[in-house]
Amino acid sequence: MQKMTLALVAHDAKKDDMADFVAMHENALQPFTLYATGTTGGRVMERCPSLTVTRLKSGPLGGDQQIGAMIAEGRIDALFFFVDPLSPHPHDVDVKALMRLALVYNIPMALNRATAERLIASFAP
């Protein structure tokens, strides 16, 4: 069986929540290949040094698009994207494109912690 690949993205106000989520599930995430946008990946790596996380560019600098390209290439199995619905985002077009690609390519996508908890539980053996 091929190793699953997960993408981790979080808006600024949700980065700590993503790091907390990953720390809570650190052991469960060990077998996965992890990619994250720049700052989110940095926060996750600080909290969970045992995990190997490939950091891409920051979201506004192209990281969202990098993950979108990986989804289109069939290289991402699930997207964990903690969205802040209460703040404006200057790169909102990129954010919407990333979500659209997850929908088009029919990959599981968690946009908040409650859904992420259910999704990660579904990966348990």
Backbone as XML, in Angstrom:
<?xml version="1.0"?>
<chain id="A" units="angstrom">
  <residue number="1" name="MET">
    <atom name="N" x="0.839" y="-1.189" z="0.000"/>
    <atom name="CA" x="0.000" y="0.000" z="0.000"/>
    <atom name="C" x="0.882" y="1.250" z="0.000"/>
  </residue>
  <residue number="2" name="GLN">
    <atom name="N" x="0.535" y="2.211" z="-0.823"/>
    <atom name="CA" x="1.307" y="3.438" z="-0.937"/>
    <atom name="C" x="1.040" y="4.349" z="0.251"/>
  </residue>
  <residue number="3" name="LYS">
    <atom name="N" x="2.081" y="5.038" z="0.683"/>
    <atom name="CA" x="1.984" y="5.985" z="1.786"/>
    <atom name="C" x="1.079" y="7.153" z="1.384"/>
  </residue>
  <residue number="4" name="MET">
    <atom name="N" x="0.128" y="7.520" z="2.260"/>
    <atom name="CA" x="-0.774" y="8.646" z="1.963"/>
    <atom name="C" x="-0.074" y="9.973" z="2.192"/>
  </residue>
  <residue number="5" name="THR">
    <atom name="N" x="-0.502" y="10.965" z="1.418"/>
    <atom name="CA" x="0.067" y="12.308" z="1.498"/>
    <atom name="C" x="-1.014" y="13.296" z="1.902"/>
  </residue>
  <residue number="6" name="LEU">
    <atom name="N" x="-0.713" y="14.084" z="2.922"/>
    <atom name="CA" x="-1.646" y="15.082" z="3.436"/>
    <atom name="C" x="-1.068" y="16.479" z="3.251"/>
  </residue>
  <residue number="7" name="ALA">
    <atom name="N" x="-1.936" y="17.438" z="2.976"/>
    <atom name="CA" x="-1.542" y="18.844" z="2.878"/>
    <atom name="C" x="-2.133" y="19.598" z="4.060"/>
  </residue>
  <residue number="8" name="LEU">
    <atom name="N" x="-1.323" y="20.460" z="4.673"/>
    <atom name="CA" x="-1.735" y="21.256" z="5.828"/>
    <atom name="C" x="-1.626" y="22.736" z="5.485"/>
  </residue>
  <residue number="9" name="VAL">
    <atom name="N" x="-2.744" y="23.437" z="5.631"/>
    <atom name="CA" x="-2.804" y="24.872" z="5.335"/>
    <atom name="C" x="-3.647" y="25.507" z="6.429"/>
  </residue>
  <residue number="10" name="ALA">
    <atom name="N" x="-3.288" y="26.713" z="6.865"/>
    <atom name="CA" x="-4.102" y="27.420" z="7.859"/>
    <atom name="C" x="-3.959" y="28.923" z="7.671"/>
  </residue>
  <residue number="11" name="HIS">
    <atom name="N" x="-5.077" y="29.603" z="7.741"/>
    <atom name="CA" x="-5.037" y="31.066" z="7.749"/>
    <atom name="C" x="-4.342" y="31.536" z="9.028"/>
  </residue>
  <residue number="12" name="ASP">
    <atom name="N" x="-3.881" y="32.784" z="9.038"/>
    <atom name="CA" x="-3.094" y="33.300" z="10.165"/>
    <atom name="C" x="-3.748" y="33.057" z="11.519"/>
  </residue>
  <residue number="13" name="ALA">
    <atom name="N" x="-5.038" y="33.355" z="11.644"/>
    <atom name="CA" x="-5.725" y="33.216" z="12.925"/>
    <atom name="C" x="-5.938" y="31.760" z="13.318"/>
  </residue>
  <residue number="14" name="LYS">
    <atom name="N" x="-5.655" y="30.821" z="12.415"/>
    <atom name="CA" x="-5.879" y="29.399" z="12.672"/>
    <atom name="C" x="-4.586" y="28.580" z="12.726"/>
  </residue>
  <residue number="15" name="LYS">
    <atom name="N" x="-3.440" y="29.231" z="12.588"/>
    <atom name="CA" x="-2.167" y="28.502" z="12.577"/>
    <atom name="C" x="-1.894" y="27.793" z="13.901"/>
  </residue>
  <residue number="16" name="ASP">
    <atom name="N" x="-2.173" y="28.465" z="15.020"/>
    <atom name="CA" x="-1.970" y="27.815" z="16.313"/>
    <atom name="C" x="-2.917" y="26.633" z="16.481"/>
  </residue>
  <residue number="17" name="ASP">
    <atom name="N" x="-4.138" y="26.777" z="15.997"/>
    <atom name="CA" x="-5.103" y="25.684" z="16.060"/>
    <atom name="C" x="-4.604" y="24.488" z="15.239"/>
  </residue>
  <residue number="18" name="MET">
    <atom name="N" x="-4.018" y="24.741" z="14.072"/>
    <atom name="CA" x="-3.471" y="23.657" z="13.256"/>
    <atom name="C" x="-2.304" y="22.983" z="13.977"/>
  </residue>
  <residue number="19" name="ALA">
    <atom name="N" x="-1.416" y="23.782" z="14.557"/>
    <atom name="CA" x="-0.282" y="23.204" z="15.287"/>
    <atom name="C" x="-0.778" y="22.367" z="16.465"/>
  </residue>
  <residue number="20" name="ASP">
    <atom name="N" x="-1.799" y="22.842" z="17.173"/>
    <atom name="CA" x="-2.384" y="22.074" z="18.283"/>
    <atom name="C" x="-2.991" y="20.770" z="17.785"/>
  </residue>
  <residue number="21" name="PHE">
    <atom name="N" x="-3.718" y="20.840" z="16.680"/>
    <atom name="CA" x="-4.354" y="19.654" z="16.103"/>
    <atom name="C" x="-3.293" y="18.610" z="15.733"/>
  </residue>
  <residue number="22" name="VAL">
    <atom name="N" x="-2.255" y="19.049" z="15.047"/>
    <atom name="CA" x="-1.201" y="18.125" z="14.627"/>
    <atom name="C" x="-0.495" y="17.538" z="15.848"/>
  </residue>
  <residue number="23" name="ALA">
    <atom name="N" x="-0.223" y="18.369" z="16.859"/>
    <atom name="CA" x="0.426" y="17.864" z="18.069"/>
    <atom name="C" x="-0.435" y="16.808" z="18.752"/>
  </residue>
  <residue number="24" name="MET">
    <atom name="N" x="-1.733" y="17.023" z="18.773"/>
    <atom name="CA" x="-2.645" y="16.064" z="19.394"/>
    <atom name="C" x="-2.643" y="14.728" z="18.639"/>
  </residue>
  <residue number="25" name="HIS">
    <atom name="N" x="-2.388" y="14.782" z="17.332"/>
    <atom name="CA" x="-2.429" y="13.580" z="16.496"/>
    <atom name="C" x="-1.053" y="13.219" z="15.929"/>
  </residue>
  <residue number="26" name="GLU">
    <atom name="N" x="-0.022" y="13.660" z="16.626"/>
    <atom name="CA" x="1.343" y="13.474" z="16.130"/>
    <atom name="C" x="1.654" y="12.009" z="15.816"/>
  </residue>
  <residue number="27" name="ASN">
    <atom name="N" x="1.315" y="11.107" z="16.696"/>
    <atom name="CA" x="1.602" y="9.685" z="16.453"/>
    <atom name="C" x="0.826" y="9.153" z="15.262"/>
  </residue>
  <residue number="28" name="ALA">
    <atom name="N" x="-0.423" y="9.550" z="15.146"/>
    <atom name="CA" x="-1.252" y="9.083" z="14.025"/>
    <atom name="C" x="-0.735" y="9.616" z="12.692"/>
  </residue>
  <residue number="29" name="LEU">
    <atom name="N" x="-0.080" y="10.779" z="12.709"/>
    <atom name="CA" x="0.400" y="11.394" z="11.471"/>
    <atom name="C" x="1.794" y="10.915" z="11.061"/>
  </residue>
  <residue number="30" name="GLN">
    <atom name="N" x="2.479" y="10.178" z="11.934"/>
    <atom name="CA" x="3.835" y="9.704" z="11.626"/>
    <atom name="C" x="3.933" y="8.974" z="10.286"/>
  </residue>
  <residue number="31" name="PRO">
    <atom name="N" x="2.990" y="8.072" z="9.956"/>
    <atom name="CA" x="3.155" y="7.311" z="8.713"/>
    <atom name="C" x="2.852" y="8.092" z="7.429"/>
  </residue>
  <residue number="32" name="PHE">
    <atom name="N" x="2.329" y="9.312" z="7.535"/>
    <atom name="CA" x="1.934" y="10.076" z="6.360"/>
    <atom name="C" x="3.076" y="10.941" z="5.840"/>
  </residue>
  <residue number="33" name="THR">
    <atom name="N" x="3.047" y="11.213" z="4.547"/>
    <atom name="CA" x="3.900" y="12.241" z="3.964"/>
    <atom name="C" x="3.134" y="13.546" z="4.135"/>
  </residue>
  <residue number="34" name="LEU">
    <atom name="N" x="3.787" y="14.552" z="4.710"/>
    <atom name="CA" x="3.122" y="15.819" z="5.021"/>
    <atom name="C" x="3.736" y="16.972" z="4.230"/>
  </residue>
  <residue number="35" name="TYR">
    <atom name="N" x="2.862" y="17.764" z="3.626"/>
    <atom name="CA" x="3.244" y="19.016" z="2.978"/>
    <atom name="C" x="2.465" y="20.129" z="3.654"/>
  </residue>
  <residue number="36" name="ALA">
    <atom name="N" x="3.071" y="21.301" z="3.745"/>
    <atom name="CA" x="2.375" y="22.441" z="4.351"/>
    <atom name="C" x="2.858" y="23.727" z="3.697"/>
  </residue>
  <residue number="37" name="THR">
    <atom name="N" x="1.972" y="24.726" z="3.712"/>
    <atom name="CA" x="2.408" y="26.044" z="3.276"/>
    <atom name="C" x="3.424" y="26.556" z="4.305"/>
  </residue>
  <residue number="38" name="GLY">
    <atom name="N" x="4.220" y="27.525" z="3.910"/>
    <atom name="CA" x="5.393" y="27.958" z="4.653"/>
    <atom name="C" x="5.254" y="28.193" z="6.135"/>
  </residue>
  <residue number="39" name="THR">
    <atom name="N" x="4.465" y="29.179" z="6.524"/>
    <atom name="CA" x="4.362" y="29.537" z="7.937"/>
    <atom name="C" x="3.640" y="28.451" z="8.726"/>
  </residue>
  <residue number="40" name="THR">
    <atom name="N" x="2.612" y="27.871" z="8.154"/>
    <atom name="CA" x="1.899" y="26.782" z="8.820"/>
    <atom name="C" x="2.861" y="25.623" z="9.066"/>
  </residue>
  <residue number="41" name="GLY">
    <atom name="N" x="3.635" y="25.269" z="8.064"/>
    <atom name="CA" x="4.616" y="24.192" z="8.217"/>
    <atom name="C" x="5.637" y="24.503" z="9.295"/>
  </residue>
  <residue number="42" name="GLY">
    <atom name="N" x="6.068" y="25.751" z="9.368"/>
    <atom name="CA" x="7.019" y="26.151" z="10.412"/>
    <atom name="C" x="6.445" y="25.979" z="11.810"/>
  </residue>
  <residue number="43" name="ARG">
    <atom name="N" x="5.199" y="26.389" z="11.983"/>
    <atom name="CA" x="4.543" y="26.240" z="13.299"/>
    <atom name="C" x="4.390" y="24.770" z="13.676"/>
  </residue>
  <residue number="44" name="VAL">
    <atom name="N" x="4.002" y="23.966" z="12.702"/>
    <atom name="CA" x="3.827" y="22.535" z="12.956"/>
    <atom name="C" x="5.169" y="21.898" z="13.321"/>
  </residue>
  <residue number="45" name="MET">
    <atom name="N" x="6.222" y="22.251" z="12.602"/>
    <atom name="CA" x="7.540" y="21.677" z="12.883"/>
    <atom name="C" x="8.062" y="22.095" z="14.254"/>
  </residue>
  <residue number="46" name="GLU">
    <atom name="N" x="7.776" y="23.327" z="14.681"/>
    <atom name="CA" x="8.174" y="23.775" z="16.024"/>
    <atom name="C" x="7.493" y="22.941" z="17.093"/>
  </residue>
  <residue number="47" name="ARG">
    <atom name="N" x="6.200" y="22.685" z="16.911"/>
    <atom name="CA" x="5.418" y="21.923" z="17.900"/>
    <atom name="C" x="5.701" y="20.431" z="17.850"/>
  </residue>
  <residue number="48" name="CYS">
    <atom name="N" x="6.022" y="19.914" z="16.667"/>
    <atom name="CA" x="6.148" y="18.466" z="16.456"/>
    <atom name="C" x="7.447" y="18.150" z="15.716"/>
  </residue>
  <residue number="49" name="PRO">
    <atom name="N" x="8.595" y="18.291" z="16.387"/>
    <atom name="CA" x="9.866" y="18.074" z="15.681"/>
    <atom name="C" x="10.077" y="16.642" z="15.191"/>
  </residue>
  <residue number="50" name="SER">
    <atom name="N" x="9.288" y="15.698" z="15.689"/>
    <atom name="CA" x="9.444" y="14.318" z="15.231"/>
    <atom name="C" x="8.830" y="14.087" z="13.855"/>
  </residue>
  <residue number="51" name="LEU">
    <atom name="N" x="7.974" y="15.008" z="13.408"/>
    <atom name="CA" x="7.336" y="14.861" z="12.103"/>
    <atom name="C" x="8.196" y="15.472" z="11.003"/>
  </residue>
  <residue number="52" name="THR">
    <atom name="N" x="8.181" y="14.842" z="9.857"/>
    <atom name="CA" x="8.841" y="15.399" z="8.683"/>
    <atom name="C" x="7.776" y="16.115" z="7.860"/>
  </residue>
  <residue number="53" name="VAL">
    <atom name="N" x="7.948" y="17.424" z="7.730"/>
    <atom name="CA" x="6.997" y="18.243" z="6.985"/>
    <atom name="C" x="7.761" y="18.974" z="5.885"/>
  </residue>
  <residue number="54" name="THR">
    <atom name="N" x="7.332" y="18.789" z="4.663"/>
    <atom name="CA" x="7.923" y="19.533" z="3.550"/>
    <atom name="C" x="7.200" y="20.866" z="3.454"/>
  </residue>
  <residue number="55" name="ARG">
    <atom name="N" x="7.973" y="21.930" z="3.674"/>
    <atom name="CA" x="7.388" y="23.273" z="3.633"/>
    <atom name="C" x="7.462" y="23.830" z="2.218"/>
  </residue>
  <residue number="56" name="LEU">
    <atom name="N" x="6.335" y="24.331" z="1.772"/>
    <atom name="CA" x="6.252" y="24.990" z="0.476"/>
    <atom name="C" x="6.291" y="26.496" z="0.708"/>
  </residue>
  <residue number="57" name="LYS">
    <atom name="N" x="6.011" y="27.273" z="-0.286"/>
    <atom name="CA" x="5.973" y="28.728" z="-0.122"/>
    <atom name="C" x="4.807" y="29.124" z="0.779"/>
  </residue>
  <residue number="58" name="SER">
    <atom name="N" x="4.885" y="30.304" z="1.337"/>
    <atom name="CA" x="3.773" y="30.864" z="2.093"/>
    <atom name="C" x="2.560" y="30.945" z="1.167"/>
  </residue>
  <residue number="59" name="GLY">
    <atom name="N" x="1.361" y="30.798" z="1.722"/>
    <atom name="CA" x="0.140" y="30.814" z="0.913"/>
    <atom name="C" x="0.050" y="31.986" z="-0.050"/>
  </residue>
  <residue number="60" name="PRO">
    <atom name="N" x="0.185" y="33.235" z="0.439"/>
    <atom name="CA" x="0.065" y="34.387" z="-0.457"/>
    <atom name="C" x="1.180" y="34.489" z="-1.499"/>
  </residue>
  <residue number="61" name="LEU">
    <atom name="N" x="2.278" y="33.765" z="-1.259"/>
    <atom name="CA" x="3.405" y="33.816" z="-2.195"/>
    <atom name="C" x="3.432" y="32.619" z="-3.141"/>
  </residue>
  <residue number="62" name="GLY">
    <atom name="N" x="2.335" y="31.861" z="-3.172"/>
    <atom name="CA" x="2.242" y="30.757" z="-4.119"/>
    <atom name="C" x="2.078" y="29.382" z="-3.504"/>
  </residue>
  <residue number="63" name="GLY">
    <atom name="N" x="2.128" y="29.276" z="-2.174"/>
    <atom name="CA" x="2.012" y="27.973" z="-1.517"/>
    <atom name="C" x="0.668" y="27.296" z="-1.758"/>
  </residue>
  <residue number="64" name="ASP">
    <atom name="N" x="-0.406" y="28.097" z="-1.738"/>
    <atom name="CA" x="-1.734" y="27.527" z="-2.029"/>
    <atom name="C" x="-1.754" y="26.948" z="-3.440"/>
  </residue>
  <residue number="65" name="GLN">
    <atom name="N" x="-1.144" y="27.652" z="-4.368"/>
    <atom name="CA" x="-1.109" y="27.193" z="-5.751"/>
    <atom name="C" x="-0.219" y="25.959" z="-5.904"/>
  </residue>
  <residue number="66" name="GLN">
    <atom name="N" x="0.873" y="25.891" z="-5.130"/>
    <atom name="CA" x="1.715" y="24.701" z="-5.176"/>
    <atom name="C" x="0.923" y="23.467" z="-4.734"/>
  </residue>
  <residue number="67" name="ILE">
    <atom name="N" x="0.175" y="23.606" z="-3.646"/>
    <atom name="CA" x="-0.632" y="22.486" z="-3.168"/>
    <atom name="C" x="-1.726" y="22.164" z="-4.180"/>
  </residue>
  <residue number="68" name="GLY">
    <atom name="N" x="-2.328" y="23.189" z="-4.765"/>
    <atom name="CA" x="-3.330" y="22.958" z="-5.796"/>
    <atom name="C" x="-2.766" y="22.164" z="-6.967"/>
  </residue>
  <residue number="69" name="ALA">
    <atom name="N" x="-1.554" y="22.488" z="-7.385"/>
    <atom name="CA" x="-0.913" y="21.750" z="-8.475"/>
    <atom name="C" x="-0.682" y="20.296" z="-8.076"/>
  </residue>
  <residue number="70" name="MET">
    <atom name="N" x="-0.280" y="20.080" z="-6.832"/>
    <atom name="CA" x="-0.060" y="18.711" z="-6.357"/>
    <atom name="C" x="-1.373" y="17.923" z="-6.334"/>
  </residue>
  <residue number="71" name="ILE">
    <atom name="N" x="-2.460" y="18.598" z="-5.979"/>
    <atom name="CA" x="-3.773" y="17.940" z="-6.021"/>
    <atom name="C" x="-4.097" y="17.552" z="-7.461"/>
  </residue>
  <residue number="72" name="ALA">
    <atom name="N" x="-3.901" y="18.469" z="-8.397"/>
    <atom name="CA" x="-4.203" y="18.205" z="-9.809"/>
    <atom name="C" x="-3.340" y="17.076" z="-10.371"/>
  </residue>
  <residue number="73" name="GLU">
    <atom name="N" x="-2.137" y="16.917" z="-9.832"/>
    <atom name="CA" x="-1.232" y="15.852" z="-10.272"/>
    <atom name="C" x="-1.501" y="14.529" z="-9.566"/>
  </residue>
  <residue number="74" name="GLY">
    <atom name="N" x="-2.472" y="14.504" z="-8.647"/>
    <atom name="CA" x="-2.792" y="13.274" z="-7.925"/>
    <atom name="C" x="-1.811" y="12.951" z="-6.813"/>
  </residue>
  <residue number="75" name="ARG">
    <atom name="N" x="-1.095" y="13.964" z="-6.309"/>
    <atom name="CA" x="-0.066" y="13.736" z="-5.295"/>
    <atom name="C" x="-0.527" y="14.027" z="-3.873"/>
  </residue>
  <residue number="76" name="ILE">
    <atom name="N" x="-1.744" y="14.518" z="-3.687"/>
    <atom name="CA" x="-2.292" y="14.807" z="-2.353"/>
    <atom name="C" x="-3.538" y="13.951" z="-2.161"/>
  </residue>
  <residue number="77" name="ASP">
    <atom name="N" x="-3.600" y="13.257" z="-1.024"/>
    <atom name="CA" x="-4.737" y="12.382" z="-0.726"/>
    <atom name="C" x="-5.807" y="13.056" z="0.126"/>
  </residue>
  <residue number="78" name="ALA">
    <atom name="N" x="-5.425" y="14.072" z="0.899"/>
    <atom name="CA" x="-6.392" y="14.791" z="1.736"/>
    <atom name="C" x="-5.836" y="16.172" z="2.054"/>
  </residue>
  <residue number="79" name="LEU">
    <atom name="N" x="-6.754" y="17.129" z="2.208"/>
    <atom name="CA" x="-6.394" y="18.515" z="2.504"/>
    <atom name="C" x="-6.985" y="18.917" z="3.849"/>
  </residue>
  <residue number="80" name="PHE">
    <atom name="N" x="-6.134" y="19.367" z="4.745"/>
    <atom name="CA" x="-6.555" y="19.942" z="6.020"/>
    <atom name="C" x="-6.297" y="21.440" z="5.906"/>
  </residue>
  <residue number="81" name="PHE">
    <atom name="N" x="-7.350" y="22.224" z="5.786"/>
    <atom name="CA" x="-7.222" y="23.666" z="5.559"/>
    <atom name="C" x="-8.080" y="24.374" z="6.598"/>
  </residue>
  <residue number="82" name="PHE">
    <atom name="N" x="-7.441" y="24.847" z="7.657"/>
    <atom name="CA" x="-8.173" y="25.544" z="8.721"/>
    <atom name="C" x="-8.406" y="26.988" z="8.281"/>
  </residue>
  <residue number="83" name="VAL">
    <atom name="N" x="-9.643" y="27.275" z="7.945"/>
    <atom name="CA" x="-10.040" y="28.556" z="7.357"/>
    <atom name="C" x="-10.529" y="29.505" z="8.443"/>
  </residue>
  <residue number="84" name="ASP">
    <atom name="N" x="-10.140" y="30.763" z="8.314"/>
    <atom name="CA" x="-10.654" y="31.826" z="9.185"/>
    <atom name="C" x="-11.725" y="32.580" z="8.399"/>
  </residue>
  <residue number="85" name="PRO">
    <atom name="N" x="-13.004" y="32.316" z="8.690"/>
    <atom name="CA" x="-14.070" y="32.940" z="7.909"/>
    <atom name="C" x="-14.364" y="34.390" z="8.307"/>
  </residue>
  <residue number="86" name="LEU">
    <atom name="N" x="-13.714" y="34.882" z="9.355"/>
    <atom name="CA" x="-14.041" y="36.208" z="9.869"/>
    <atom name="C" x="-13.057" y="37.298" z="9.464"/>
  </residue>
  <residue number="87" name="SER">
    <atom name="N" x="-12.014" y="36.938" z="8.741"/>
    <atom name="CA" x="-11.017" y="37.935" z="8.336"/>
    <atom name="C" x="-10.911" y="37.985" z="6.819"/>
  </residue>
  <residue number="88" name="PRO">
    <atom name="N" x="-10.656" y="39.175" z="6.281"/>
    <atom name="CA" x="-10.437" y="39.269" z="4.833"/>
    <atom name="C" x="-9.066" y="38.682" z="4.480"/>
  </residue>
  <residue number="89" name="HIS">
    <atom name="N" x="-8.961" y="38.103" z="3.310"/>
    <atom name="CA" x="-7.708" y="37.500" z="2.871"/>
    <atom name="C" x="-7.360" y="38.048" z="1.495"/>
  </residue>
  <residue number="90" name="PRO">
    <atom name="N" x="-6.217" y="38.740" z="1.397"/>
    <atom name="CA" x="-5.860" y="39.361" z="0.125"/>
    <atom name="C" x="-5.664" y="38.350" z="-1.003"/>
  </residue>
  <residue number="91" name="HIS">
    <atom name="N" x="-5.348" y="37.115" z="-0.665"/>
    <atom name="CA" x="-5.150" y="36.089" z="-1.695"/>
    <atom name="C" x="-6.351" y="35.133" z="-1.749"/>
  </residue>
  <residue number="92" name="ASP">
    <atom name="N" x="-7.539" y="35.681" z="-1.525"/>
    <atom name="CA" x="-8.766" y="34.893" z="-1.488"/>
    <atom name="C" x="-8.994" y="34.098" z="-2.778"/>
  </residue>
  <residue number="93" name="VAL">
    <atom name="N" x="-8.560" y="34.634" z="-3.891"/>
    <atom name="CA" x="-8.713" y="33.938" z="-5.168"/>
    <atom name="C" x="-7.940" y="32.618" z="-5.137"/>
  </residue>
  <residue number="94" name="ASP">
    <atom name="N" x="-6.727" y="32.643" z="-4.579"/>
    <atom name="CA" x="-5.919" y="31.425" z="-4.476"/>
    <atom name="C" x="-6.570" y="30.412" z="-3.542"/>
  </residue>
  <residue number="95" name="VAL">
    <atom name="N" x="-7.124" y="30.915" z="-2.444"/>
    <atom name="CA" x="-7.792" y="30.058" z="-1.465"/>
    <atom name="C" x="-8.978" y="29.348" z="-2.122"/>
  </residue>
  <residue number="96" name="LYS">
    <atom name="N" x="-9.782" y="30.096" z="-2.840"/>
    <atom name="CA" x="-10.942" y="29.504" z="-3.520"/>
    <atom name="C" x="-10.508" y="28.507" z="-4.590"/>
  </residue>
  <residue number="97" name="ALA">
    <atom name="N" x="-9.433" y="28.804" z="-5.286"/>
    <atom name="CA" x="-8.930" y="27.885" z="-6.309"/>
    <atom name="C" x="-8.466" y="26.575" z="-5.674"/>
  </residue>
  <residue number="98" name="LEU">
    <atom name="N" x="-7.814" y="26.669" z="-4.523"/>
    <atom name="CA" x="-7.352" y="25.466" z="-3.824"/>
    <atom name="C" x="-8.543" y="24.607" z="-3.401"/>
  </residue>
  <residue number="99" name="MET">
    <atom name="N" x="-9.557" y="25.225" z="-2.831"/>
    <atom name="CA" x="-10.746" y="24.476" z="-2.421"/>
    <atom name="C" x="-11.451" y="23.873" z="-3.637"/>
  </residue>
  <residue number="100" name="ARG">
    <atom name="N" x="-11.517" y="24.637" z="-4.717"/>
    <atom name="CA" x="-12.164" y="24.134" z="-5.933"/>
    <atom name="C" x="-11.439" y="22.903" z="-6.453"/>
  </residue>
  <residue number="101" name="LEU">
    <atom name="N" x="-10.112" y="22.914" z="-6.433"/>
    <atom name="CA" x="-9.351" y="21.756" z="-6.914"/>
    <atom name="C" x="-9.594" y="20.525" z="-6.039"/>
  </residue>
  <residue number="102" name="ALA">
    <atom name="N" x="-9.686" y="20.729" z="-4.731"/>
    <atom name="CA" x="-9.985" y="19.597" z="-3.845"/>
    <atom name="C" x="-11.356" y="19.011" z="-4.185"/>
  </residue>
  <residue number="103" name="LEU">
    <atom name="N" x="-12.302" y="19.872" z="-4.516"/>
    <atom name="CA" x="-13.633" y="19.403" z="-4.914"/>
    <atom name="C" x="-13.607" y="18.712" z="-6.271"/>
  </residue>
  <residue number="104" name="VAL">
    <atom name="N" x="-12.938" y="19.315" z="-7.235"/>
    <atom name="CA" x="-12.880" y="18.755" z="-8.587"/>
    <atom name="C" x="-12.227" y="17.376" z="-8.587"/>
  </residue>
  <residue number="105" name="TYR">
    <atom name="N" x="-11.142" y="17.233" z="-7.810"/>
    <atom name="CA" x="-10.414" y="15.966" z="-7.783"/>
    <atom name="C" x="-10.902" y="15.031" z="-6.676"/>
  </residue>
  <residue number="106" name="ASN">
    <atom name="N" x="-11.990" y="15.439" z="-6.015"/>
    <atom name="CA" x="-12.692" y="14.582" z="-5.063"/>
    <atom name="C" x="-11.793" y="14.037" z="-3.963"/>
  </residue>
  <residue number="107" name="ILE">
    <atom name="N" x="-10.995" y="14.930" z="-3.377"/>
    <atom name="CA" x="-10.189" y="14.494" z="-2.234"/>
    <atom name="C" x="-10.851" y="14.996" z="-0.956"/>
  </residue>
  <residue number="108" name="PRO">
    <atom name="N" x="-10.704" y="14.246" z="0.134"/>
    <atom name="CA" x="-11.271" y="14.708" z="1.404"/>
    <atom name="C" x="-10.639" y="16.043" z="1.807"/>
  </residue>
  <residue number="109" name="MET">
    <atom name="N" x="-11.484" y="16.943" z="2.322"/>
    <atom name="CA" x="-11.021" y="18.276" z="2.702"/>
    <atom name="C" x="-11.676" y="18.668" z="4.023"/>
  </residue>
  <residue number="110" name="ALA">
    <atom name="N" x="-10.859" y="18.948" z="5.021"/>
    <atom name="CA" x="-11.356" y="19.421" z="6.307"/>
    <atom name="C" x="-11.066" y="20.910" z="6.406"/>
  </residue>
  <residue number="111" name="LEU">
    <atom name="N" x="-12.118" y="21.707" z="6.581"/>
    <atom name="CA" x="-11.957" y="23.160" z="6.650"/>
    <atom name="C" x="-12.008" y="23.691" z="8.074"/>
  </residue>
  <residue number="112" name="ASN">
    <atom name="N" x="-12.279" y="22.811" z="9.036"/>
    <atom name="CA" x="-12.265" y="23.220" z="10.441"/>
    <atom name="C" x="-11.831" y="22.040" z="11.291"/>
  </residue>
  <residue number="113" name="ARG">
    <atom name="N" x="-11.623" y="22.310" z="12.562"/>
    <atom name="CA" x="-11.085" y="21.273" z="13.445"/>
    <atom name="C" x="-12.057" y="20.109" z="13.636"/>
  </residue>
  <residue number="114" name="ALA">
    <atom name="N" x="-13.338" y="20.385" z="13.723"/>
    <atom name="CA" x="-14.315" y="19.320" z="13.930"/>
    <atom name="C" x="-14.263" y="18.312" z="12.778"/>
  </residue>
  <residue number="115" name="THR">
    <atom name="N" x="-14.204" y="18.807" z="11.564"/>
    <atom name="CA" x="-14.129" y="17.914" z="10.410"/>
    <atom name="C" x="-12.771" y="17.220" z="10.355"/>
  </residue>
  <residue number="116" name="ALA">
    <atom name="N" x="-11.726" y="17.933" z="10.704"/>
    <atom name="CA" x="-10.385" y="17.339" z="10.710"/>
    <atom name="C" x="-10.309" y="16.175" z="11.699"/>
  </residue>
  <residue number="117" name="GLU">
    <atom name="N" x="-10.943" y="16.326" z="12.860"/>
    <atom name="CA" x="-10.954" y="15.243" z="13.856"/>
    <atom name="C" x="-11.619" y="13.996" z="13.277"/>
  </residue>
  <residue number="118" name="ARG">
    <atom name="N" x="-12.727" y="14.185" z="12.586"/>
    <atom name="CA" x="-13.431" y="13.044" z="11.991"/>
    <atom name="C" x="-12.617" y="12.425" z="10.849"/>
  </residue>
  <residue number="119" name="LEU">
    <atom name="N" x="-11.976" y="13.266" z="10.063"/>
    <atom name="CA" x="-11.192" y="12.767" z="8.938"/>
    <atom name="C" x="-9.991" y="11.972" z="9.436"/>
  </residue>
  <residue number="120" name="ILE">
    <atom name="N" x="-9.283" y="12.508" z="10.412"/>
    <atom name="CA" x="-8.093" y="11.801" z="10.925"/>
    <atom name="C" x="-8.518" y="10.476" z="11.571"/>
  </residue>
  <residue number="121" name="ALA">
    <atom name="N" x="-9.671" y="10.445" z="12.208"/>
    <atom name="CA" x="-10.154" y="9.199" z="12.811"/>
    <atom name="C" x="-10.431" y="8.150" z="11.732"/>
  </residue>
  <residue number="122" name="SER">
    <atom name="N" x="-10.824" y="8.589" z="10.550"/>
    <atom name="CA" x="-11.129" y="7.643" z="9.474"/>
    <atom name="C" x="-9.857" y="6.976" z="8.931"/>
  </residue>
  <residue number="123" name="PHE">
    <atom name="N" x="-8.687" y="7.548" z="9.199"/>
    <atom name="CA" x="-7.427" y="6.980" z="8.727"/>
    <atom name="C" x="-6.893" y="5.917" z="9.682"/>
  </residue>
  <residue number="124" name="ALA">
    <atom name="N" x="-7.460" y="5.816" z="10.875"/>
    <atom name="CA" x="-6.960" y="4.851" z="11.871"/>
    <atom name="C" x="-7.135" y="3.424" z="11.345"/>
  </residue>
  <residue number="125" name="PRO">
    <atom name="N" x="-6.159" y="2.582" z="11.631"/>
    <atom name="CA" x="-6.245" y="1.188" z="11.152"/>
    <atom name="C" x="-7.368" y="0.421" z="11.819"/>
  </residue>
</chain>
